[in-house]
Amino acid sequence: MIPKISTLGGYIFEYQKSVTNPTGFWSNIADSFYWRKKWDQALEWDFTKGHVKWYEGAKLNITENIFERHMFFRGQQPAIIWEPNDPSEAHRTLTYEALFLETKKFANVLLASGIKKGDRVAIYMPMVPELVISMLACARIGAIHSVTFAGFSAQSLSERLQDAGAKLLITSDGGFRGSKTIPIKQIADEAMGSCKCVSKAIVLRRTGENVPMLAGRDFWWHELMENSSVENAAETMDAEDPLFILYTSGSTGKPKGLVHSTAGYMVYSAYTFRNIFQYGDGDIYFCSADIGWITGHSYLVYGPLLAGATSLMFEGVPTWPDAGRFWEIIDKHQVNQFYTAPTAIRSLMALGMEWLESKNLSSLKVLGTVGEPINEAAWHWYHDHIGKNRCPIVDTWWQTETGGIMISPYAGITPTKPSYATLPVMGIQPMIVDPEGKQLMGNSVEGNLCIGYPWPGMARTIWGDHDRFVKTYFSTYPGLYFTGDGVKRDEDGYYRILGRVDDVINVSGHRLGTAEIENAINEHPLVDESAVVGFPHPIKGQGIYAYVVCPQFSTGGEEGIRNSIMLAVSHMIGPFARPDKIQIVSGLPKTRSGKIMRRILMKIAEGKTSEFGDTSTLLDPEIVNEIVKGSESIR
Ligand code: PRX
């Protein structure tokens, strides 16, 4: 059993120990796992080179820690409860034994398809149990999975397939999302058509639509599984062998394929899951995140399954068939821990109290949030109306790069404060630095958030580009990992995340690089250039505001060009990256050296049109007045 902290005194005591002796702490946690061979050295690291190795010399397979390790006691316990998009369709329950069987069978399908240890397998699927089976089957044979969120466009998928050099793509005919049916296979076909590496696709039947199957390339999941053997011995993996690649946005246009290791990720995701949510035997845990993002990887799949939990997975959206869907699921399955994003809370809060009227919610013990800052009003609504004033809220701060939760209350143990992620997880050493890199000691300080010491769950590199890894995370403040977030440490030593300090924006909990959106807008044939900034949005947290230089828009006038820019962004990235506001401008505010003054554009987007600070370096101050004037009609 993974050790669990159960009192505040225990947290304080253990935390001190964990930062004085991190390797001792993480070796002790690792002892509760099954290793084919134990490690020779707990940690080897050099942040200046972006070099981190945990549990060097150890041999293991992560799926043995999910299945073989749990089978004796938990074979008949539900591992996954799957709730479909349409409430009138039956839910599915896969026990640990059933999930194990399917994983072994699909592992054999992958082997028979020519996939070997170290090969990359891409996954582009809706939220169905077969997505989990696909990931675990990859891990079983040592293939590296790379899941792409099924809201991404063909172009984004194709970029990711090529970057990872994926040999095989696992996908589905389509997917259900609320009232919509998503043509997943069609998007996958377009993506595969523009990349050479993928030679085979395995297609799950979900919507039953007629989809073209390319002979020799596309194969049906159910046909391959039909005669697949249930015997499969797990591959032996080294501690540092990559488990998966997951793409995320940064401040440049090209998404980064972050690589997570096998052993360190395993220990960290499981430890944090059990401790932060205070999961106990028999509990039903529901994480509403999509597996296409890191939250789904760490806290729907790996963390819970490694901890022997029952993880509830939901295919649909919180507002369909009505805005009571989450609460109905919680009552139906008697959910004990519920983990979601502030954006979902805000949108449900805005839809009114009537959706809560007939809901009981008494099974709930712990509530969690992730992905973006939670404002106080949403925190209180969640606390009072969902948690009925008796469930602690864990506001968990972390990132795709960190692999698991870094700063968060331990549920029911750490006293909470609305909108504060509170205190660090064991072994995590947050540091606040000023722009010059000077560490700000003590309490009541504000600056950039760095981490001063490695933890097992951290990403090890960017796939195919270690230099970029070092440059992005370890060069701004040499010797420290730089998160890209601003933070405040208050008078009690509690941490409050203030948001990104780089060109990354967080829209409905989706992380997007402004450069990525600009690249998509600039692809439009009538656009000369553009600048994208975030602005405060009551539901999404941040909205997307695009200033677009478009000297000769043709038919359809401004409205027409706006619509076609939206389409271009949907096509290049995905519908979730569409700007909320597009302002056509004749030029952008630039310095004499040609740099766009985003600070000014952010203020205008926020509606603060008289607080521009120093504008003496502006090449053409008149353009600012023009943009301010034009912005009035955008509101
Ligand atoms: O800005 C922080 C914000 O989300 C960023 C990480 O995004 P991503 O890699 O997509 O991972 C999201 C899920 C872990 C962070 O740099 N963020 C995440 N959690 C919080 C948060 N901001 C404030 N409070 C949080 N609890």
XYZ file of C-alpha atoms and ligand atoms in Angstrom:
661
model
C 0.000 0.000 0.000
C 1.215 3.478 -0.852
C 1.790 5.360 2.444
C -0.862 7.959 3.188
C -0.555 11.146 5.237
C -3.530 11.505 7.537
C -2.965 14.532 9.775
C -1.680 18.086 9.379
C 1.087 17.337 11.866
C 2.007 14.308 9.766
C 2.116 16.477 6.651
C 4.400 19.062 8.269
C 6.682 16.458 9.784
C 6.924 14.356 6.626
C 7.346 17.388 4.392
C 10.394 18.549 6.336
C 11.870 15.078 6.060
C 11.025 14.806 2.369
C 12.877 17.978 1.411
C 15.831 17.235 3.634
C 16.157 13.792 2.117
C 14.123 13.560 -1.109
C 15.790 10.393 -2.336
C 15.081 8.673 0.977
C 11.465 9.783 0.797
C 10.893 8.662 -2.799
C 12.764 5.388 -2.246
C 10.449 4.628 0.617
C 7.349 5.340 -1.508
C 8.777 3.280 -4.370
C 9.118 0.304 -2.021
C 5.375 -0.274 -2.165
C 5.557 -1.117 -5.887
C 6.547 -4.303 -7.628
C 9.995 -4.205 -9.234
C 11.542 -6.971 -11.267
C 14.824 -5.516 -10.126
C 15.303 -2.668 -7.675
C 17.257 0.481 -8.489
C 20.982 0.962 -8.030
C 20.715 4.712 -7.578
C 17.593 6.641 -6.548
C 18.481 9.897 -8.312
C 21.044 11.353 -10.650
C 20.534 14.922 -11.848
C 21.908 18.099 -13.332
C 19.279 20.772 -14.017
C 21.718 22.847 -16.086
C 21.638 20.031 -18.650
C 17.983 19.150 -18.109
C 19.234 15.763 -16.956
C 17.172 13.793 -14.428
C 17.110 10.063 -13.756
C 15.162 8.400 -11.000
C 15.514 4.754 -9.937
C 18.379 4.050 -12.376
C 19.058 0.376 -12.817
C 15.533 -0.701 -11.849
C 13.500 -3.032 -14.074
C 9.716 -3.113 -14.090
C 6.534 -2.992 -16.088
C 3.940 -0.427 -15.043
C 1.028 -2.715 -16.007
C 2.261 -5.384 -13.591
C 1.823 -2.731 -10.936
C -1.746 -2.165 -12.075
C -2.789 -5.735 -12.705
C -0.619 -8.519 -11.314
C -0.003 -6.495 -8.135
C -3.726 -6.018 -7.535
C -5.199 -9.178 -8.956
C -5.225 -11.228 -5.769
C -7.300 -8.761 -3.771
C -8.965 -6.652 -6.418
C -9.676 -8.922 -9.380
C -13.433 -8.472 -9.022
C -13.348 -4.807 -8.019
C -14.356 -2.329 -10.741
C -11.291 -0.668 -12.208
C -13.185 1.464 -14.715
C -16.829 2.472 -14.610
C -17.693 3.982 -17.940
C -20.641 6.337 -18.255
C -21.689 6.872 -21.887
C -22.550 10.160 -23.549
C -26.219 9.220 -23.820
C -27.727 8.455 -20.402
C -30.137 5.973 -21.973
C -27.239 3.766 -23.085
C -26.087 1.250 -20.465
C -22.957 2.056 -18.521
C -20.083 -0.436 -18.537
C -18.068 -1.731 -15.638
C -14.669 -3.319 -16.185
C -13.246 -5.107 -13.182
C -9.487 -5.263 -12.721
C -9.656 -8.792 -14.090
C -11.687 -7.780 -17.163
C -9.486 -4.784 -17.909
C -6.416 -7.006 -17.533
C -7.811 -9.511 -20.009
C -8.618 -6.883 -22.591
C -5.221 -5.233 -22.110
C -3.380 -8.526 -22.653
C -5.461 -9.344 -25.716
C -4.864 -5.936 -27.225
C -1.152 -6.103 -26.330
C -1.041 -9.257 -28.459
C -2.862 -7.443 -31.277
C -0.188 -4.734 -31.177
C 2.608 -7.304 -31.209
C 0.975 -9.107 -34.135
C 0.761 -5.755 -35.911
C 4.540 -5.484 -35.775
C 4.783 -3.060 -32.862
C 7.874 -3.511 -30.721
C 9.291 -1.985 -27.550
C 10.216 1.648 -28.154
C 7.878 2.097 -31.158
C 5.470 5.020 -30.979
C 1.764 4.300 -31.138
C -0.598 7.221 -31.633
C -4.102 7.215 -30.147
C -6.920 9.460 -31.381
C -10.110 8.268 -29.752
C -13.228 9.363 -27.937
C -13.580 8.777 -24.198
C -14.277 5.047 -24.244
C -12.685 2.222 -22.209
C -10.812 1.036 -25.294
C -8.741 4.216 -25.059
C -7.521 3.089 -21.632
C -7.006 -0.448 -22.930
C -4.923 0.955 -25.812
C -2.660 2.932 -23.481
C -2.152 0.038 -21.094
C -1.530 -2.425 -23.937
C 1.218 -0.121 -25.231
C 2.740 0.063 -21.780
C 2.501 -3.718 -21.458
C 4.701 -4.289 -24.532
C 6.936 -1.265 -24.002
C 5.563 0.805 -26.883
C 5.391 4.556 -26.245
C 1.855 5.892 -26.504
C 1.020 9.358 -27.697
C -2.602 10.349 -27.181
C -4.008 13.307 -29.090
C -7.202 14.917 -27.758
C -10.005 14.091 -30.215
C -10.921 17.799 -30.479
C -7.731 18.501 -32.423
C -7.907 18.975 -36.186
C -6.428 16.684 -38.831
C -3.542 19.064 -39.285
C -2.663 19.110 -35.584
C -2.951 15.340 -35.432
C -0.764 14.944 -38.502
C 1.932 17.218 -37.011
C 1.944 15.117 -33.860
C 2.041 11.810 -35.751
C 5.032 12.997 -37.738
C 6.873 14.522 -34.830
C 6.546 11.318 -32.816
C 7.244 9.107 -35.849
C 4.177 7.035 -34.981
C 3.976 3.661 -36.745
C 0.412 2.862 -35.847
C -2.713 4.868 -35.087
C -5.534 3.613 -32.907
C -8.764 5.450 -33.624
C -12.526 4.983 -33.960
C -15.219 5.408 -36.574
C -16.631 8.404 -34.735
C -17.340 9.747 -31.303
C -20.346 11.075 -29.386
C -20.047 14.403 -27.619
C -23.305 15.830 -26.340
C -25.695 16.192 -29.239
C -22.861 15.988 -31.781
C -21.239 13.085 -33.553
C -17.573 13.720 -34.311
C -16.221 12.206 -37.558
C -13.077 10.869 -35.931
C -12.083 8.409 -38.647
C -12.488 11.052 -41.319
C -10.148 13.392 -39.429
C -7.713 10.524 -38.817
C -7.782 9.638 -42.548
C -6.914 13.195 -43.476
C -4.085 13.244 -40.937
C -2.682 9.878 -42.041
C -2.904 10.998 -45.652
C -0.451 13.793 -44.985
C 2.109 11.791 -43.031
C 4.283 8.933 -44.182
C 5.137 7.229 -40.920
C 1.793 5.636 -40.014
C 1.432 2.377 -41.903
C -1.431 0.850 -39.985
C -4.623 1.956 -38.240
C -6.800 0.021 -35.825
C -10.351 1.317 -35.798
C -12.825 0.834 -32.967
C -16.501 0.750 -33.835
C -18.274 3.247 -31.618
C -20.876 5.199 -33.570
C -21.556 2.494 -36.154
C -21.340 4.933 -39.041
C -20.140 3.814 -42.396
C -16.502 4.750 -42.715
C -14.112 3.912 -45.531
C -11.469 1.346 -44.544
C -8.283 1.444 -46.589
C -7.317 -2.113 -47.525
C -3.969 -3.133 -46.077
C -3.871 -0.129 -43.707
C -7.096 -0.054 -41.708
C -8.265 -2.911 -39.515
C -11.280 -3.228 -37.222
C -10.541 -3.502 -33.525
C -13.191 -6.176 -32.947
C -11.896 -8.372 -35.763
C -8.303 -8.271 -34.540
C -9.407 -8.939 -30.961
C -11.604 -11.883 -31.853
C -8.926 -14.528 -31.823
C -6.287 -12.742 -29.837
C -4.735 -14.760 -27.027
C -5.271 -13.792 -23.385
C -1.744 -14.832 -22.476
C 0.743 -12.020 -22.496
C 3.932 -11.633 -20.507
C 4.792 -8.019 -19.795
C 7.919 -6.575 -21.394
C 10.754 -5.730 -19.017
C 11.349 -1.989 -18.989
C 14.148 0.123 -17.597
C 13.116 2.749 -15.054
C 13.880 5.585 -17.441
C 12.333 4.054 -20.575
C 9.705 6.451 -21.942
C 6.133 5.552 -21.050
C 4.402 8.161 -23.165
C 4.693 11.348 -25.171
C 2.096 14.047 -24.661
C 2.038 17.230 -26.687
C 1.431 20.591 -25.121
C 1.603 24.199 -26.203
C 4.408 26.582 -25.462
C 5.311 30.102 -26.369
C 6.514 29.157 -29.839
C 4.188 27.830 -32.518
C 5.286 24.197 -32.514
C 3.750 21.956 -29.838
C 6.220 20.174 -27.575
C 6.144 16.396 -27.171
C 6.897 15.959 -23.506
C 8.321 12.577 -22.634
C 7.419 10.899 -19.348
C 9.425 8.064 -17.872
C 8.146 4.716 -16.632
C 9.233 4.372 -13.006
C 9.288 7.972 -11.813
C 5.913 8.749 -13.354
C 4.448 5.592 -11.864
C 5.565 6.390 -8.329
C 4.605 10.054 -8.521
C 1.175 9.719 -10.129
C 0.141 6.971 -7.716
C 1.488 8.691 -4.595
C -0.156 12.013 -5.379
C -3.457 10.407 -6.355
C -3.782 8.484 -3.129
C -2.653 11.296 -0.900
C -4.161 14.425 -2.417
C -7.617 12.864 -2.863
C -7.261 10.723 0.274
C -8.646 7.831 -1.707
C -9.738 4.926 0.455
C -10.669 1.350 -0.419
C -14.124 1.055 -1.935
C -14.340 4.712 -2.943
C -15.601 5.691 -6.396
C -13.463 8.419 -7.923
C -14.600 10.526 -10.902
C -12.224 12.685 -12.920
C -14.052 14.558 -15.668
C -10.939 15.409 -17.699
C -10.409 14.082 -21.190
C -7.602 11.523 -21.458
C -6.186 13.636 -24.294
C -4.744 15.932 -21.627
C -2.288 15.195 -18.818
C -5.013 15.227 -16.146
C -6.670 12.274 -17.829
C -3.358 10.417 -18.118
C -2.306 10.902 -14.497
C -5.609 11.079 -12.620
C -8.076 9.083 -14.647
C -5.813 6.279 -15.839
C -2.400 5.766 -14.228
C -2.662 7.270 -10.723
C -6.004 5.660 -9.820
C -5.298 2.277 -11.418
C -1.846 2.057 -9.822
C -3.474 2.808 -6.483
C -6.083 0.071 -7.029
C -8.932 2.578 -7.241
C -12.239 2.541 -9.084
C -12.036 5.272 -11.696
C -15.161 6.606 -13.332
C -14.801 7.730 -16.927
C -17.392 9.879 -18.709
C -17.746 10.037 -22.469
C -19.893 13.158 -22.753
C -20.120 16.792 -21.759
C -21.440 18.377 -18.535
C -24.314 20.197 -20.238
C -25.949 17.397 -22.210
C -28.773 16.336 -22.170
C -28.915 19.018 -19.486
C -26.733 20.913 -17.062
C -27.396 18.380 -14.303
C -25.435 15.595 -15.969
C -22.361 15.600 -13.681
C -24.568 15.624 -10.597
C -26.728 12.854 -11.966
C -23.632 10.707 -12.591
C -22.387 11.417 -9.075
C -25.702 10.233 -7.597
C -26.054 7.274 -9.953
C -22.609 5.844 -9.172
C -22.310 7.210 -5.639
C -19.121 9.066 -6.429
C -16.889 9.930 -3.467
C -14.183 12.089 -5.038
C -14.901 14.405 -7.961
C -12.182 16.219 -9.918
C -12.978 18.825 -12.574
C -11.893 22.160 -14.060
C -12.941 25.631 -12.852
C -14.320 26.389 -16.301
C -16.855 23.566 -15.955
C -17.830 24.837 -12.502
C -18.289 28.381 -13.795
C -20.375 27.312 -16.758
C -22.654 25.130 -14.602
C -22.940 27.859 -12.002
C -24.050 30.281 -14.728
C -26.816 27.893 -15.795
C -28.561 28.211 -12.460
C -29.558 26.186 -9.421
C -32.474 24.309 -10.956
C -30.142 21.531 -12.198
C -29.174 20.760 -8.642
C -32.702 20.631 -7.246
C -33.349 16.920 -7.355
C -29.721 15.915 -6.763
C -28.551 14.419 -3.536
C -24.739 14.497 -3.785
C -24.383 13.046 -0.294
C -21.838 10.446 -1.436
C -19.257 13.159 -2.116
C -16.307 13.428 0.256
C -13.685 15.367 -1.694
C -13.832 17.895 -4.538
C -10.941 18.826 -6.760
C -10.095 21.435 -9.370
C -7.309 21.676 -11.889
C -6.022 23.452 -14.951
C -6.521 27.143 -14.240
C -6.975 29.499 -11.334
C -10.336 29.153 -9.628
C -11.975 32.453 -8.755
C -13.482 32.866 -5.316
C -17.108 32.943 -6.500
C -16.731 29.612 -8.282
C -14.844 28.135 -5.325
C -17.671 29.088 -2.937
C -20.383 27.813 -5.256
C -18.560 24.480 -5.600
C -17.946 24.321 -1.869
C -21.450 25.319 -0.766
C -23.722 23.770 -3.381
C -21.812 20.721 -4.590
C -19.798 19.930 -1.468
C -22.645 21.111 0.814
C -20.078 22.776 3.060
C -18.620 19.468 4.128
C -16.227 18.449 1.349
C -12.714 19.866 1.236
C -11.688 21.325 -2.121
C -8.272 20.425 -3.431
C -7.151 23.164 -5.821
C -4.336 21.270 -7.506
C -1.608 23.157 -9.351
C 0.545 21.263 -11.791
C 1.418 20.993 -15.495
C 1.847 18.539 -18.356
C 5.567 18.817 -17.646
C 5.317 17.980 -13.954
C 3.477 14.694 -14.544
C 1.513 15.051 -11.335
C 0.169 17.448 -8.719
C 2.819 19.761 -7.248
C 1.068 22.259 -4.998
C -2.261 21.347 -3.453
C -4.047 20.728 -0.199
C -4.078 17.136 1.015
C -7.855 16.649 1.195
C -9.249 17.234 4.645
C -5.762 17.676 6.089
C -4.425 20.992 4.788
C -6.691 23.884 5.794
C -7.904 25.460 2.545
C -8.243 29.078 1.406
C -10.394 29.907 -1.611
C -8.308 30.332 -4.784
C -5.111 29.082 -3.137
C -3.336 25.898 -4.174
C -1.942 26.099 -0.616
C 1.167 23.991 0.120
C 3.620 21.801 -1.802
C 3.408 18.052 -2.196
C 6.067 15.997 -0.416
C 9.534 16.513 -1.834
C 8.516 19.523 -3.938
C 10.621 22.626 -3.354
C 8.867 25.671 -4.853
C 10.953 28.810 -5.179
C 9.861 32.299 -6.070
C 12.281 34.365 -8.116
C 12.243 37.911 -9.403
C 12.853 38.619 -13.113
C 16.616 38.802 -12.445
C 16.576 35.343 -10.917
C 17.030 36.439 -7.310
C 15.223 34.101 -4.948
C 12.580 35.833 -2.873
C 12.728 34.359 0.588
C 10.126 34.445 3.306
C 6.413 35.093 3.087
C 4.326 37.830 1.452
C 6.281 37.727 -1.820
C 5.268 37.499 -5.451
C 7.259 36.477 -8.518
C 7.954 33.653 -10.944
C 7.458 30.094 -9.811
C 10.412 27.722 -10.081
C 11.132 24.323 -8.593
C 14.544 23.802 -7.103
C 14.896 20.045 -6.899
C 13.838 17.093 -9.102
C 10.767 14.981 -8.363
C 10.074 11.560 -9.871
C 7.121 12.573 -12.073
C 8.813 15.323 -14.039
C 9.120 15.109 -17.832
C 12.557 14.003 -18.966
C 12.827 15.668 -22.341
C 11.006 16.976 -25.393
C 10.753 14.207 -27.933
C 13.530 14.678 -30.495
C 14.664 18.035 -29.111
C 16.484 17.954 -25.799
C 18.008 21.382 -26.462
C 14.541 22.881 -26.553
C 13.763 21.153 -23.260
C 16.820 22.723 -21.628
C 16.156 26.114 -23.194
C 12.469 26.199 -22.262
C 12.637 25.020 -18.677
C 16.188 25.250 -17.360
C 17.851 28.250 -18.967
C 15.743 31.202 -17.742
C 16.948 30.623 -14.192
C 20.013 28.353 -14.354
C 19.832 25.545 -11.842
C 16.051 25.780 -11.476
C 13.044 24.366 -13.331
C 10.970 27.340 -14.519
C 7.232 26.716 -14.641
C 6.130 29.736 -16.706
C 3.653 30.682 -13.955
C 3.506 33.691 -11.696
C 2.813 33.013 -8.026
C 2.274 34.681 -4.696
C 3.295 33.275 -1.306
C 1.102 34.946 1.276
C 1.650 35.755 4.903
C 0.879 32.144 5.897
C 3.276 30.663 3.354
C 0.363 29.581 1.152
C 0.783 29.598 -2.622
C -1.634 31.247 -4.982
C -1.049 30.768 -8.703
C -1.445 34.014 -10.621
C -1.378 32.667 -14.184
C 1.136 32.407 -16.990
C 3.891 34.927 -17.362
C 4.763 33.807 -20.899
C 2.839 33.774 -24.175
C 0.690 30.861 -23.173
C -3.005 31.324 -22.483
C -5.403 29.084 -20.677
C -8.802 28.901 -22.333
C -11.382 26.737 -20.557
C -8.457 24.875 -19.014
C -6.983 24.223 -22.479
C -3.456 25.425 -22.761
C -2.723 27.282 -25.985
C 0.279 29.180 -27.276
C -0.631 32.582 -28.696
C 1.978 31.958 -31.439
C 0.179 28.746 -32.393
C -3.099 30.625 -32.913
C -1.332 33.452 -34.756
C 0.275 30.924 -37.117
C -3.155 29.518 -37.900
C -4.657 32.982 -38.494
C -1.704 34.007 -40.656
C -2.340 31.028 -42.924
C -5.471 32.820 -44.115
C -4.674 34.212 -47.568
C -5.965 37.712 -46.801
C -4.133 38.115 -43.507
C -0.800 39.947 -43.360
C -0.088 39.475 -39.699
C -1.817 39.056 -36.365
C -1.329 39.249 -32.635
C -3.261 37.119 -30.164
C -3.650 37.825 -26.463
C -5.792 36.462 -23.664
C -8.427 38.495 -21.840
C -10.418 37.743 -18.680
C -13.507 35.712 -19.567
C -16.267 35.004 -17.026
C -16.674 31.333 -17.972
C -13.556 30.292 -19.842
C -11.089 31.960 -17.487
C -9.357 33.472 -20.459
C -10.811 34.250 -23.857
C -8.872 34.690 -27.091
C -8.623 38.176 -28.596
C -7.058 38.403 -32.046
C -5.858 41.626 -33.678
C -5.627 40.942 -37.370
C -4.015 43.010 -40.085
C -5.993 42.315 -43.182
C -5.538 45.145 -45.676
C -7.790 43.945 -48.471
C -10.688 41.939 -47.238
C -12.981 41.020 -50.055
C -16.613 39.985 -50.196
C -18.542 39.543 -47.005
C -16.920 42.527 -45.287
C -15.603 42.276 -41.756
C -18.113 39.680 -40.661
C -17.137 37.433 -43.547
C -13.433 37.674 -42.846
C -14.008 37.007 -39.165
C -15.927 33.846 -39.986
C -13.312 32.623 -42.381
C -10.537 33.256 -39.830
C -12.531 31.200 -37.304
C -12.760 28.409 -39.837
C -9.032 28.602 -40.542
C -8.234 28.232 -36.827
C -10.682 25.320 -36.439
C -9.097 23.658 -39.387
C -5.503 24.192 -38.298
C -5.822 23.552 -34.549
C -9.349 22.633 -33.534
C -12.636 24.364 -32.672
C -11.567 24.982 -29.056
C -8.855 27.423 -30.259
C -11.256 29.733 -32.118
C -10.855 33.389 -31.101
C -13.714 34.884 -29.093
C -13.035 38.319 -30.537
C -11.401 39.363 -33.768
C -10.537 42.978 -34.411
C -9.413 43.969 -37.874
C -6.689 46.605 -37.555
C -4.531 48.478 -40.005
C -1.329 47.765 -38.077
C 0.013 46.459 -34.754
C 1.740 48.526 -32.050
C 5.430 47.793 -32.474
C 8.660 49.017 -30.983
C 11.268 50.576 -33.233
C 13.011 47.221 -33.298
C 9.837 45.604 -34.649
C 8.638 43.800 -31.509
C 4.876 43.749 -30.964
C 3.968 45.479 -27.677
C 1.631 42.805 -26.382
C 1.287 44.534 -23.062
C -0.730 47.268 -24.789
C -2.844 44.782 -26.713
C -3.627 42.915 -23.498
C -4.786 46.105 -21.814
C -7.037 46.981 -24.750
C -8.478 43.454 -24.759
C -9.174 43.836 -21.053
C -10.959 47.129 -21.715
C -8.340 49.118 -19.788
C -7.608 51.640 -22.466
C -5.808 54.275 -20.440
C -3.222 52.260 -18.515
C -0.523 51.670 -21.068
C 2.526 52.618 -19.018
C 5.667 53.589 -20.888
C 4.951 53.842 -24.618
C 8.023 55.879 -25.551
C 9.522 53.060 -27.619
C 6.483 52.808 -29.870
C 7.192 53.277 -33.552
C 3.745 54.658 -34.369
C 1.739 55.823 -31.306
C -1.213 56.719 -33.521
C -1.933 53.063 -34.199
C -2.749 52.580 -30.514
C -5.451 55.254 -30.625
C -6.906 53.649 -33.700
C -6.984 50.194 -32.110
C -8.565 51.562 -28.920
C -11.272 53.224 -30.972
C -11.921 50.103 -33.030
C -12.040 47.918 -29.906
C -15.185 49.711 -28.704
C -17.273 48.072 -31.372
C -15.802 44.617 -30.619
C -17.170 44.430 -27.098
O -0.845 28.078 -15.660
C -0.959 26.880 -14.943
C -2.349 26.302 -15.145
O -2.238 25.380 -16.208
C -0.892 25.319 -16.683
C -0.550 23.915 -17.092
O -1.376 23.532 -18.145
P -1.342 22.036 -18.666
O 0.062 21.633 -18.929
O -2.299 21.942 -19.784
O -1.835 21.171 -17.460
C -3.102 21.394 -16.945
C -3.471 20.311 -15.983
C -2.467 20.008 -14.965
C -0.066 25.808 -15.534
O 1.203 26.273 -15.949
N -2.837 25.621 -13.938
C -2.911 24.299 -13.729
N -3.486 24.045 -12.535
C -3.749 25.236 -11.965
C -3.329 26.242 -12.856
N -3.448 27.552 -12.553
C -3.982 27.876 -11.363
N -4.420 26.971 -10.472
C -4.319 25.647 -10.720
N -4.784 24.775 -9.826
